[in-house]
Coordinates of C-alpha atoms in Angstrom, one line a residue:
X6 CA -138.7 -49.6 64.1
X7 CA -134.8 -49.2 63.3
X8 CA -132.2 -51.0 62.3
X9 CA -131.4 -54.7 63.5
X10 CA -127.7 -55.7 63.6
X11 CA -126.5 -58.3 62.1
X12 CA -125.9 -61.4 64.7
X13 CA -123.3 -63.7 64.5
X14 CA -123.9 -67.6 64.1
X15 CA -123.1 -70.4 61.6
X16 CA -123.2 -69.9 58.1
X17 CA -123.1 -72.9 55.3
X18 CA -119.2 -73.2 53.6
X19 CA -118.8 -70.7 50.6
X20 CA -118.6 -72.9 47.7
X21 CA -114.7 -73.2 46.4
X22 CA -113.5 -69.6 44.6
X23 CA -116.1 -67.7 46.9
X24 CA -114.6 -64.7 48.6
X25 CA -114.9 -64.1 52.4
X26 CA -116.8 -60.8 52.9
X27 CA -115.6 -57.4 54.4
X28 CA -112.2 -55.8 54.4
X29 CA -109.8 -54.0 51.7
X30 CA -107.9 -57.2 50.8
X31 CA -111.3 -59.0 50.3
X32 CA -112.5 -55.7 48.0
X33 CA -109.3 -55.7 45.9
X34 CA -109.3 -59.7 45.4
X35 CA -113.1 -59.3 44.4
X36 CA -112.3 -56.3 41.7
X37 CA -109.0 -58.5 40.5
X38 CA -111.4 -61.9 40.1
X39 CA -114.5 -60.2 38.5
X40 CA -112.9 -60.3 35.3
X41 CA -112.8 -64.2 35.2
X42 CA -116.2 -64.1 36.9
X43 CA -119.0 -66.1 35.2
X44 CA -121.0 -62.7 35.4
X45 CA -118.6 -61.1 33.4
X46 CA -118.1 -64.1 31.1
X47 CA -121.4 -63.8 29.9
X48 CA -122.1 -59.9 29.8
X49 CA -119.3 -59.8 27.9
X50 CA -120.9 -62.7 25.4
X51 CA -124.0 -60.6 25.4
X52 CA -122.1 -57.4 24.2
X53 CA -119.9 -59.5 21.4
X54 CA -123.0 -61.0 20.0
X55 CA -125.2 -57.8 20.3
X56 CA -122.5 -55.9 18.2
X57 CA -123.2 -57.4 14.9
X58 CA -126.7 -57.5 16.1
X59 CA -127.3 -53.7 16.5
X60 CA -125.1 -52.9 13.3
X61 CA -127.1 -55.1 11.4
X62 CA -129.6 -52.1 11.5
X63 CA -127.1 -50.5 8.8
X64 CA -127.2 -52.8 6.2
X65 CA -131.4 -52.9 6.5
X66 CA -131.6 -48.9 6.1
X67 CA -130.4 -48.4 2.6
X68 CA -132.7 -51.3 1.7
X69 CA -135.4 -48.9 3.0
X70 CA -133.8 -46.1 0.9
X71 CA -133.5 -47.7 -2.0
X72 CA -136.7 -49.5 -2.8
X73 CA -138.5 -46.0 -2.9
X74 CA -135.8 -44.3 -4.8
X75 CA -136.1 -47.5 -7.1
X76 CA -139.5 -46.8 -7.7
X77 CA -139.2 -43.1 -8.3
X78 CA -136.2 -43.4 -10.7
X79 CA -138.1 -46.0 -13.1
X80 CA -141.6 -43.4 -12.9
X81 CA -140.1 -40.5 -13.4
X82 CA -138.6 -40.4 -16.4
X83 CA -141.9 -41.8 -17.8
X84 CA -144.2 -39.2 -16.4
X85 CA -143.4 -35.7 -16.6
X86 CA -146.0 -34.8 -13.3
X87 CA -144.6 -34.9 -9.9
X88 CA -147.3 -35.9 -8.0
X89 CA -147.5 -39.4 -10.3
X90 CA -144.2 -40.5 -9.2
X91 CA -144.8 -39.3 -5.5
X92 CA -148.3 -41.5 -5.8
X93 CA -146.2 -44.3 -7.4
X94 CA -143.9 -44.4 -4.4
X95 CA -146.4 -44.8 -1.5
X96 CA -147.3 -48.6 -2.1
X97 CA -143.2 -48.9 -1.9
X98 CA -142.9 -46.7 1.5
X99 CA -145.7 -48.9 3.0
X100 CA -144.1 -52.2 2.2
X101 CA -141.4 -51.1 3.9
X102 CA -143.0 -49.7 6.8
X103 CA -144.7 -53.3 7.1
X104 CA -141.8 -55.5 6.7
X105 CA -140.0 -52.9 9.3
X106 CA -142.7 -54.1 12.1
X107 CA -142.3 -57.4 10.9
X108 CA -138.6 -57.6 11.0
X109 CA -138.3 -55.5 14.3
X110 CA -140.8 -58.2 16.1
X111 CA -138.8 -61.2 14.4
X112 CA -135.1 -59.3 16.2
X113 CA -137.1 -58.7 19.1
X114 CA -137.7 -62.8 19.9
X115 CA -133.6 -63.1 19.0
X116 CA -133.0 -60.1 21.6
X117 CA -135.5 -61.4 24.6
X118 CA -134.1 -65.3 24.1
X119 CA -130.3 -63.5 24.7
X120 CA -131.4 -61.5 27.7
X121 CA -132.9 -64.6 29.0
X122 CA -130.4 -66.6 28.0
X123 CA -127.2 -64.9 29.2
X124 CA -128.2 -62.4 31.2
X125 CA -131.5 -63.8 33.6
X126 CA -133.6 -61.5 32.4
X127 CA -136.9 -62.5 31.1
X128 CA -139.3 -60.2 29.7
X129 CA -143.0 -61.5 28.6
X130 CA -143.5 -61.3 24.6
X131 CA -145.8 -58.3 23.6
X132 CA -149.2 -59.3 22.1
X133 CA -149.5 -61.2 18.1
X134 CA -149.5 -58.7 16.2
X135 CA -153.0 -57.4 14.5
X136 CA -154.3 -59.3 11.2
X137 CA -156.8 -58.2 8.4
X138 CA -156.6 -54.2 7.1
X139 CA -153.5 -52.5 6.6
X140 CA -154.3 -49.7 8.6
X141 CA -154.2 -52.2 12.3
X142 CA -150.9 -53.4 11.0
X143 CA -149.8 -49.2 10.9
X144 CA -151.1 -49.3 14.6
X145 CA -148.9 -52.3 15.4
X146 CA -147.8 -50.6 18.7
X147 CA -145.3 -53.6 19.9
X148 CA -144.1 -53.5 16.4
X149 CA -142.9 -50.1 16.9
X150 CA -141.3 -50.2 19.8
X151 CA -139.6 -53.3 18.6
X152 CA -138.4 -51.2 15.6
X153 CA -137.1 -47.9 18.0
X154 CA -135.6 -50.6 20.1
X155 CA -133.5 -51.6 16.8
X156 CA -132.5 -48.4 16.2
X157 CA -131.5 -47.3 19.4
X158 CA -129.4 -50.7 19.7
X159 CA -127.2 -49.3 16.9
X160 CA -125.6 -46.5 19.2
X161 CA -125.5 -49.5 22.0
X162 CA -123.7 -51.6 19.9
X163 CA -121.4 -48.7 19.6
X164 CA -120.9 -48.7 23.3
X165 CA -120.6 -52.5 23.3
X166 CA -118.1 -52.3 20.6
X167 CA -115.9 -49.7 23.3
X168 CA -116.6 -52.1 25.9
X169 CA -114.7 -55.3 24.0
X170 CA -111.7 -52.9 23.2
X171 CA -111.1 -53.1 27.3
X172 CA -111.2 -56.5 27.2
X173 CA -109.7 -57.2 23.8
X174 CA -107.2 -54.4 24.1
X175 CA -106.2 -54.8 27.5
X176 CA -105.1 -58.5 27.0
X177 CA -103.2 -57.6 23.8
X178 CA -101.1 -54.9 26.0
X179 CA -100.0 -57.0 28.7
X180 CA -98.3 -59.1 25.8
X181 CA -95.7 -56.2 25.0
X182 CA -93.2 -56.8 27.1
X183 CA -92.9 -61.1 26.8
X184 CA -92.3 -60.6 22.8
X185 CA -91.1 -57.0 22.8
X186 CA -87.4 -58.9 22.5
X187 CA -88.0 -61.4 20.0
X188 CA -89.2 -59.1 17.5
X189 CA -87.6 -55.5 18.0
X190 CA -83.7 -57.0 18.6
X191 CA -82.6 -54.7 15.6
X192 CA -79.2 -53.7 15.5
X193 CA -77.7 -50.5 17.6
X194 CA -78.8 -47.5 15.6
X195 CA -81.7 -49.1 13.7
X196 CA -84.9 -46.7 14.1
X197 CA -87.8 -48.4 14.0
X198 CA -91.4 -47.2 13.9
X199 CA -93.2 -47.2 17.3
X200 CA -95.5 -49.4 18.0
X201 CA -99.4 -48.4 18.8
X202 CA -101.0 -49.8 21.6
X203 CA -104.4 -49.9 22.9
X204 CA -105.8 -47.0 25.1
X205 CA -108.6 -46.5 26.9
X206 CA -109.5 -43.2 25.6
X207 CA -111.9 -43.6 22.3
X208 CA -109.3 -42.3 19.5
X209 CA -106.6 -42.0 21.1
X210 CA -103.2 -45.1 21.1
X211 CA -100.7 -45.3 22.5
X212 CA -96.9 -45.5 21.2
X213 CA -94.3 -47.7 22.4
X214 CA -91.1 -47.0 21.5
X215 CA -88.4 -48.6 23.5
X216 CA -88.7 -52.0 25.8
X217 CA -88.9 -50.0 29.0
X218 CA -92.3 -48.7 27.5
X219 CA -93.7 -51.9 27.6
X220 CA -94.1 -51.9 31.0
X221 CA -96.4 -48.8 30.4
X222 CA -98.6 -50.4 27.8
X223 CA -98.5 -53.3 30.8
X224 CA -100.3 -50.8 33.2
X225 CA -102.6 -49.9 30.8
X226 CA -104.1 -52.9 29.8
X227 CA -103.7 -54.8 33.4
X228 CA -106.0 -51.3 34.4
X229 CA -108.2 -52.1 31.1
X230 CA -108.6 -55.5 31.9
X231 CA -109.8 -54.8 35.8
X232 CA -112.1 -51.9 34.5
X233 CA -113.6 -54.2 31.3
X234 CA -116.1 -56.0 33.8
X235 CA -117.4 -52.3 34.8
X236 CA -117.8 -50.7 31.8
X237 CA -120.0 -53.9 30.1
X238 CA -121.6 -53.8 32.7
X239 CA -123.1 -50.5 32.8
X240 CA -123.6 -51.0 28.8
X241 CA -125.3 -54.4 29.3
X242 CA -128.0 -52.2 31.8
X243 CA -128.7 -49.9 29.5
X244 CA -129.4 -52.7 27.0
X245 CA -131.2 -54.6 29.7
X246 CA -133.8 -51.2 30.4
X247 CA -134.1 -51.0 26.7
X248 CA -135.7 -54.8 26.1
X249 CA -137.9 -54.6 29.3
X250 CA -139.2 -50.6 27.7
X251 CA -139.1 -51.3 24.1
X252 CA -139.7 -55.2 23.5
X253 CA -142.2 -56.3 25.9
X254 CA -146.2 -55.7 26.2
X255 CA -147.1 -52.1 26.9
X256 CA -147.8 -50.5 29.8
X257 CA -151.8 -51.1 29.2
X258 CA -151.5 -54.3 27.6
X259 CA -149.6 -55.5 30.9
X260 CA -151.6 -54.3 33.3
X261 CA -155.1 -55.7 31.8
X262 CA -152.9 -58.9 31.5
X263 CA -151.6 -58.7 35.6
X264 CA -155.0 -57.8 36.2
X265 CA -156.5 -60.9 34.9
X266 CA -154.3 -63.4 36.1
X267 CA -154.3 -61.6 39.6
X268 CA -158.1 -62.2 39.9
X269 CA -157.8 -66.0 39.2
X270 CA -154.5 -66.5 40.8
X271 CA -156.9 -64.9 44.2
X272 CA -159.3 -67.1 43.2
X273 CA -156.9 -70.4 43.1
X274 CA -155.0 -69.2 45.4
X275 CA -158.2 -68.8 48.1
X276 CA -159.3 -72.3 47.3
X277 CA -156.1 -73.6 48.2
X278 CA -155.3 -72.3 51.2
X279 CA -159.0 -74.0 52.1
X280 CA -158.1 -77.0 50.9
X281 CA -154.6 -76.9 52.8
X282 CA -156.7 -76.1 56.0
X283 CA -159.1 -78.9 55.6
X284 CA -156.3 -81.3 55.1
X285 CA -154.7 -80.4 57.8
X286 CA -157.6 -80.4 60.4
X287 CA -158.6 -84.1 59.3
X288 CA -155.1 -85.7 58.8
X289 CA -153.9 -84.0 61.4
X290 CA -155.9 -82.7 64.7
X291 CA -158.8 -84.4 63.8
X292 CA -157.2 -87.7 64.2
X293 CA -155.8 -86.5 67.4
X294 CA -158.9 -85.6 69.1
X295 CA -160.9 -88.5 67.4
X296 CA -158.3 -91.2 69.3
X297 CA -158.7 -88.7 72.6
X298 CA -162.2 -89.5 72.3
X299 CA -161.6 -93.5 72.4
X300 CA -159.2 -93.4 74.9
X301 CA -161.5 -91.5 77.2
X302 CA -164.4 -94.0 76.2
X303 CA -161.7 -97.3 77.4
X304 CA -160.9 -95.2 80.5
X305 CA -164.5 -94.6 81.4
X306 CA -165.2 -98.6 81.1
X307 CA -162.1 -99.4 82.6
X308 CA -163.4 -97.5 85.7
X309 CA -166.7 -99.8 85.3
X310 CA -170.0 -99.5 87.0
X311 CA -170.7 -99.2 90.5
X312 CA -170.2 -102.2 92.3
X313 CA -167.8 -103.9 89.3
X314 CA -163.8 -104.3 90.1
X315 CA -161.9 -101.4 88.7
X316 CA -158.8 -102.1 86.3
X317 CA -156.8 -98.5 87.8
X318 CA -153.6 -99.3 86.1
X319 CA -155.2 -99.7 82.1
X320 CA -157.5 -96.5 83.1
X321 CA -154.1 -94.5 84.1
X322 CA -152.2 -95.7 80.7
X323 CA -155.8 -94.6 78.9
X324 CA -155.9 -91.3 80.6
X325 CA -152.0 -90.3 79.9
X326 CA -152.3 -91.6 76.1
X327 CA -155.6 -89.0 76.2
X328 CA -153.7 -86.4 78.1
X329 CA -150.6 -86.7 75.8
X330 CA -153.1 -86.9 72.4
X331 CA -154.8 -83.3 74.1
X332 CA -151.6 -81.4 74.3
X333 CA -150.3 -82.6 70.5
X334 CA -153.5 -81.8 69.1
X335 CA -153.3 -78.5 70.8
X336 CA -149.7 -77.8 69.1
X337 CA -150.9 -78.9 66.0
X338 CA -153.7 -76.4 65.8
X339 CA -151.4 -73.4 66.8
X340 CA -148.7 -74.5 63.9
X341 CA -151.9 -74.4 61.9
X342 CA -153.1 -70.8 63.0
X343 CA -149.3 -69.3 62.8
X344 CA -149.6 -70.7 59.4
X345 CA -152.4 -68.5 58.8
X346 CA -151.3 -65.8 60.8
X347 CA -148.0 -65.9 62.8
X348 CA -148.7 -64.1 66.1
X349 CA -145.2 -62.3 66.1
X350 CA -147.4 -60.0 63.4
X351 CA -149.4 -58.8 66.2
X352 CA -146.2 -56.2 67.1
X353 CA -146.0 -54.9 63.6
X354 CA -143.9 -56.1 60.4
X355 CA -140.7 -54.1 61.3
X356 CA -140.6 -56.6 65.1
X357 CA -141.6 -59.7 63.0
X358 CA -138.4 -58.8 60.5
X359 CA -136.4 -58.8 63.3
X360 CA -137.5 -62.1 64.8
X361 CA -136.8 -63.6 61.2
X362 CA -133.2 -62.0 61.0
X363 CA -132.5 -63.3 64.3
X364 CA -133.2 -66.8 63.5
X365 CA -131.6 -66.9 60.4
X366 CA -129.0 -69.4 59.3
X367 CA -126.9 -66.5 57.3
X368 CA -126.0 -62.9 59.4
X369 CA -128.7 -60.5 58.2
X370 CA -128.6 -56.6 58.2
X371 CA -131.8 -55.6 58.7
X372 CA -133.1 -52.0 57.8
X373 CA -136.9 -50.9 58.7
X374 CA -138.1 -48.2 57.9
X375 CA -142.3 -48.0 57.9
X376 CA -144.1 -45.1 59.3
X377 CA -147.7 -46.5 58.7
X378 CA -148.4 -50.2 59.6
X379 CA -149.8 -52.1 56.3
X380 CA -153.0 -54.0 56.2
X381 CA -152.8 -57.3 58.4
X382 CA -153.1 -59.1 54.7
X383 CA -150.2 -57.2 53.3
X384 CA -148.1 -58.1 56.7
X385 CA -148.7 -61.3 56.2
X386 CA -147.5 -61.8 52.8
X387 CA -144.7 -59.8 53.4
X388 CA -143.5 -61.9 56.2
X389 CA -143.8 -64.9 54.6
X390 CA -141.9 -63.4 51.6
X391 CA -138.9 -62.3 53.9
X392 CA -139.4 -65.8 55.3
X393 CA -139.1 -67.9 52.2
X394 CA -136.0 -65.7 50.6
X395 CA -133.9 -65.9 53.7
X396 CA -134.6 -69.8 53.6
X397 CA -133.8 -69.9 50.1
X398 CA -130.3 -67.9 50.8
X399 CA -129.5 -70.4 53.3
X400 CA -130.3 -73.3 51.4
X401 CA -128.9 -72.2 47.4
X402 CA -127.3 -68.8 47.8
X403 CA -123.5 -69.7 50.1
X404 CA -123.4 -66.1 51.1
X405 CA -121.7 -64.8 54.2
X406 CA -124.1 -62.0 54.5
X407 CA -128.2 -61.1 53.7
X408 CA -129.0 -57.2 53.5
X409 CA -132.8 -56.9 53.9
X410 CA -134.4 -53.3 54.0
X411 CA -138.4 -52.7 54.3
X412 CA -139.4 -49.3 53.6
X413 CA -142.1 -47.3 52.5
X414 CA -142.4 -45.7 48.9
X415 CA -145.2 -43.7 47.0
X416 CA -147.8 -45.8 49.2
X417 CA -146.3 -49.2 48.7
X418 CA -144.2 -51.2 50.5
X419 CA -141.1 -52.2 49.4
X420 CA -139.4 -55.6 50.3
X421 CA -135.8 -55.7 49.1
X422 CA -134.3 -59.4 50.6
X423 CA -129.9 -59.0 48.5
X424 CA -127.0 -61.3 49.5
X425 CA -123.5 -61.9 48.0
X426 CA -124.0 -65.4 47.1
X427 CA -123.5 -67.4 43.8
X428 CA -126.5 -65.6 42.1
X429 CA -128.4 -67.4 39.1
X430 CA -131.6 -67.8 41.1
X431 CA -134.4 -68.8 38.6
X432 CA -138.3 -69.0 39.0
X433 CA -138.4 -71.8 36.7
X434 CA -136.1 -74.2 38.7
X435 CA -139.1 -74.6 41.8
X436 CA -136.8 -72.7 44.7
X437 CA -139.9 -71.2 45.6
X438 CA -139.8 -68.2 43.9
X439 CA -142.7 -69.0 41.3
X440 CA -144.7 -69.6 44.2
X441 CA -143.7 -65.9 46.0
X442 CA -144.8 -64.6 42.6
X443 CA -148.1 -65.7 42.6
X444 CA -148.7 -64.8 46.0
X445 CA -147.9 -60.7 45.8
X446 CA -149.6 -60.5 42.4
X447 CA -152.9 -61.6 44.5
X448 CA -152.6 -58.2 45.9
X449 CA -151.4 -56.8 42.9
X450 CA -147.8 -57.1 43.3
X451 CA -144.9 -57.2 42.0
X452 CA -142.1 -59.3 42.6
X453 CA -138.6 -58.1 41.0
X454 CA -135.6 -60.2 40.5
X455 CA -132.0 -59.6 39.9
X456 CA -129.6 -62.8 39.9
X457 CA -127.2 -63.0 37.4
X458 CA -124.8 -66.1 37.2
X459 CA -122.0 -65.3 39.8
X460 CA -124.3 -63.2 42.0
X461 CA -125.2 -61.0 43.9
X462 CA -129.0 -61.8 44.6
X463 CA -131.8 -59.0 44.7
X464 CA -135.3 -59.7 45.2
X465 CA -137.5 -56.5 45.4
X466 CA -141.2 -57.4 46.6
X467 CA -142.9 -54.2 45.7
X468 CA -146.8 -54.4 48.1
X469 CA -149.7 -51.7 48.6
X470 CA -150.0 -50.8 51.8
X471 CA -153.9 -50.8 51.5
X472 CA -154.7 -53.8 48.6

């Protein structure tokens, strides 16, 4: 095992815009264009809507506030005993703890469609929630989460809020110095007031006082603008860890759910591969050895019985056809067993990688790293994995280079296929990815994916080394 090179061959034509890979100038074009990236584009969407989004959690809170204080100021003053108002305010608290789980689920749909929509990421709904008593609606676990996902999104809307001033601010400070002149030409002598400008720093602004200043606040935003990409960026993952924790099923509630469908995704899965077998023995070498049969049968009469004339010429064109029929049916049969197995398998996973790498249409920088050889099922699935995402970067992806990396991890194997391409993979458009899915969960796997509009691709495959 070790680490594979990456070879040089032909790679498709970056698609217009797409940078060349390696080198400083390439690195400090790509950092100057990610701002007008449509990655950034739409984190940056993401964060403007989710600002009024998470602040909308202030103007619920007082609602919360006020219904019981409501309640309390019209009991009181009626009954002299504490402990009647305090009983009088319970049915209020539990309305609002009901409409809170209510509310936070409703948010939660608006907050997965957004991450789906803008960002790629899609998490699975968490189950209905529980009908009849009141006290299964108090255990409304999804609820919950839903609702300490809202108000942890007020502190990220804080963050998003810092993130637009990069953006927002940066633009308005490379303005200074093209209208500094039209609207500061006072007369010699006149003092004006400075003017602020945006900073980076939360609190602090800057002050420009002359036209030569300018050129500061110029600097400032131009480094505002480069960094705005960054800094949503890192806010938009924190976001994107808080939806996948807080507004999806739980962690039991998943994994009966993966459970289940893994057990009848093996099951389809099983009778498919038969059926694929089956079809292709009888459409394929069936056939083959069926017509060897017959031409065998014509040669034999061609060669007649003893004592008849002997047709030698029809017998040799019979026997060549059969000959010729022999050696297509054997070819078919071992496409058909490296289907089930490819023999390159037979050397380990880390050798198989290698041959896959070294026949790819797009350089690939290979990096194994597996101490203890899976089970011949897991190998398999693997390989075929690694297969069908470097075909799918060659075919969608226009990226100069493929990083792939198999290592070993808390007893599982981990499958991480990246390139630099044009990202926005999706499951849902057929590029085989749906497919790959369905496959590792048979063995109770998981199959992780990271393409943003714009790029860069990830695709963890995450297998037990023992299923």
């Amino acid at each position: 095992m070790g680490t594979t090179d990456p070879m040089t061959r032909a790679t498709p034509s970056p698609p217009p815009g797409r940078l060349p890979g390696g080198g400083p100038a390439a690195l400090a074009r790509a950092v100057a264009l990610e701002p007008l990236s449509l990655r950034a584009r739409r984190e940056l969407l993401f964060s403007l809507i989710g600002i009024p989004l998470g602040f909308s959690v202030v103007a619920v809170l007082p609602f919360c506030v006020f219904l019981p204080a409501l309640v309390l100021v019209l009991v009181a003053p009626r009954y002299a005993s504490t402990w009647v108002a305090a009983v009088a305010i319970i049915p209020a608290a539990l309305l609002v703890v009901l409409l809170a789980t209510r509310v936070g689920r409703r948010l939660g749909v608006v907050h997965r469609g957004l991450a789906a929509w803008l960002l790629g990421e899609r998490v699975a709904a968490p189950p209905p929630p529980p009908t009849g008593r009141l006290a299964a609606g108090l255990r409304d676990g999804p609820g919950w989460r839903a609702v300490a996902y809202q108000l942890l999104k007020l502190p990220v809307a804080v963050l998003d809020s810092y993130a637009a001033n990069f953006w927002l601010g940066g633009l308005v400070n490379l303005t200074y110095p093209f209208w500094w002149g039209l609207f500061r030409n006072h007369p010699p002598g006149v003092r004006l007031s400075p003017v602020p400008a945006a900073s980076p720093f939360p609190g602090r602004v800057l002050h420009v006082t002359s036209f030569a200043g300018t050129f500061g606040a110029f600097a400032v935003g131009a480094a505002m603008v480069l960094a705005a990409p960054w800094v949503t960026r890192a806010v938009v993952a924190a976001d994107r860890w808080l939806i996948r924790t807080l507004l999806g099923p739980g962690t039991l509630t998943q994994r009966v759910r993966d459970l289940e469908q893994t057990r009848a995704l093996a099951v389809d899965d099983a009778a498919a591969r038969l059926r694929r077998v089956e079809r292709d023995l009888h459409d394929g070498a069936q056939m083959r050895l069926a017509t060897l049969a017959m031409n065998l049968g014509m040669a034999r009469e061609k060669l007649g019985d003893d004592g008849e004339p002997v047709d030698v010429g029809r017998a040799r064109e019979l026997l060549d056809a059969a000959h010729r029929g022999a050696k297509e049916a054997l070819v078919e049969l071992r496409d058909l067993a490296k289907g089930i197995h490819p023999p390159v398998l037979d050397n380990g996973l880390g050798d198989a990688l290698a041959t896959l790498a070294a026949t790819s249409a797009i350089p690939v920088e290979l990096h194994s790293d597996l101490p203890r050889r899976p089970t011949p099922a897991i190998e398999t699935i693997a390989y075929f994995c690694a297969a069908e995402l470097l075909a799918n970067a060659a075919k969608h992806s226009f990226a100069n280079t493929v990083r792939m990396q198999a290592t070993e991890h808390d007893g599982q194997l981990l499958l991480a296929v990246g390139d630099d391409g044009v990202g926005g993979a999706d499951p849902a458009r057929g590029s085989g990815l749906s497919g790959l899915a369905q496959r590792v969960r048979t063995v109770d796997g998981r199959l992780r994916i990271a393409s943003p509009p714009g790029g860069p691709t990830r695709v963890t495959v995450e297998l037990p080394l023992r299923p």
